């Protein structure tokens, strides 16, 4: 099966933009969002959507959220970046992955987690009348960009808000996120977020 080049698709969309559209950007953490914000804020009015009920334990969730807020407050961008906070809904995550607990890291359990977070983002994008929504998840070399984009496109059609395709690891995006993490002294966690990934230490 031929894989889509989501960076080329994103480049095309950006080249055809009229004005400065609004973008709801789901962020998993500050380090992953750093390059995405730097890049996308040249073309969009961004609101960062921090919805990550998968993170364990809650202290870790609060730590990562605080780092996300700090990055937004300290990072200089062409257009202002805001943040839309969420409640910590850990029960929603455990319900979403019920029966998938023993799946390998990067498999069906993770796909269910992608869907949970992207669906909440799509709903919020619709409710907030955003022009686009997307996620920082594709910047990770450990995440399945094809699956993430497929879920995003499906939910975009369902909720009537275009999903912005991405593979943010392209154009040295992941490398740049590491550089920005050093520049802003960001906390870089050593596991994806959930208790299952903590046990495997990605």
PDB file of N, CA, C and O in Angstrom, residues 9 14 29 62 141 151 161 169 175 185 194:
ATOM      1  N   UNK A   9       0.834  17.390   1.259  1.00  0.00           N
ATOM      2  CA  UNK A   9      -0.561  17.842   1.359  1.00  0.00           C
ATOM      3  C   UNK A   9      -0.671  19.110   2.199  1.00  0.00           C
ATOM      4  O   UNK A   9      -1.396  20.044   1.841  1.00  0.00           O
ATOM      5  N   UNK A  14      -1.385  25.075   2.827  1.00  0.00           N
ATOM      6  CA  UNK A  14      -0.833  26.354   3.292  1.00  0.00           C
ATOM      7  C   UNK A  14      -0.675  27.326   2.126  1.00  0.00           C
ATOM      8  O   UNK A  14      -0.977  28.527   2.247  1.00  0.00           O
ATOM      9  N   UNK A  29       2.130  17.252  24.451  1.00  0.00           N
ATOM     10  CA  UNK A  29       3.086  17.767  25.439  1.00  0.00           C
ATOM     11  C   UNK A  29       3.811  18.973  24.852  1.00  0.00           C
ATOM     12  O   UNK A  29       3.772  19.201  23.640  1.00  0.00           O
ATOM     13  N   UNK A  62      -0.261  16.994  35.342  1.00  0.00           N
ATOM     14  CA  UNK A  62      -0.180  18.397  35.756  1.00  0.00           C
ATOM     15  C   UNK A  62       1.178  19.007  35.404  1.00  0.00           C
ATOM     16  O   UNK A  62       1.261  20.174  35.004  1.00  0.00           O
ATOM     17  N   UNK A 141       8.637   9.931  16.046  1.00  0.00           N
ATOM     18  CA  UNK A 141       9.025   8.797  15.195  1.00  0.00           C
ATOM     19  C   UNK A 141       8.357   7.491  15.639  1.00  0.00           C
ATOM     20  O   UNK A 141       8.335   6.519  14.892  1.00  0.00           O
ATOM     21  N   UNK A 151      -7.569   8.705  10.983  1.00  0.00           N
ATOM     22  CA  UNK A 151      -8.579   8.978  12.006  1.00  0.00           C
ATOM     23  C   UNK A 151      -9.004  10.439  11.950  1.00  0.00           C
ATOM     24  O   UNK A 151     -10.190  10.770  12.024  1.00  0.00           O
ATOM     25  N   UNK A 161     -15.382  19.850  10.229  1.00  0.00           N
ATOM     26  CA  UNK A 161     -14.237  20.755  10.368  1.00  0.00           C
ATOM     27  C   UNK A 161     -13.048  20.085   9.685  1.00  0.00           C
ATOM     28  O   UNK A 161     -12.690  18.958  10.054  1.00  0.00           O
ATOM     29  N   UNK A 169       7.299  15.186  11.668  1.00  0.00           N
ATOM     30  CA  UNK A 169       8.687  14.755  11.754  1.00  0.00           C
ATOM     31  C   UNK A 169       9.447  15.074  10.467  1.00  0.00           C
ATOM     32  O   UNK A 169      10.682  15.090  10.457  1.00  0.00           O
ATOM     33  N   UNK A 175      13.835  16.772  14.994  1.00  0.00           N
ATOM     34  CA  UNK A 175      15.132  17.325  15.399  1.00  0.00           C
ATOM     35  C   UNK A 175      14.965  18.748  15.933  1.00  0.00           C
ATOM     36  O   UNK A 175      15.549  19.112  16.959  1.00  0.00           O
ATOM     37  N   UNK A 185      14.382  24.793  27.894  1.00  0.00           N
ATOM     38  CA  UNK A 185      14.589  23.916  29.066  1.00  0.00           C
ATOM     39  C   UNK A 185      13.319  23.152  29.421  1.00  0.00           C
ATOM     40  O   UNK A 185      12.899  23.098  30.590  1.00  0.00           O
ATOM     41  N   UNK A 194       0.680   6.927  29.142  1.00  0.00           N
ATOM     42  CA  UNK A 194      -0.203   6.078  29.926  1.00  0.00           C
ATOM     43  C   UNK A 194       0.580   5.092  30.793  1.00  0.00           C
ATOM     44  O   UNK A 194       1.786   4.913  30.618  1.00  0.00           O
TER      45      UNK A 194
END
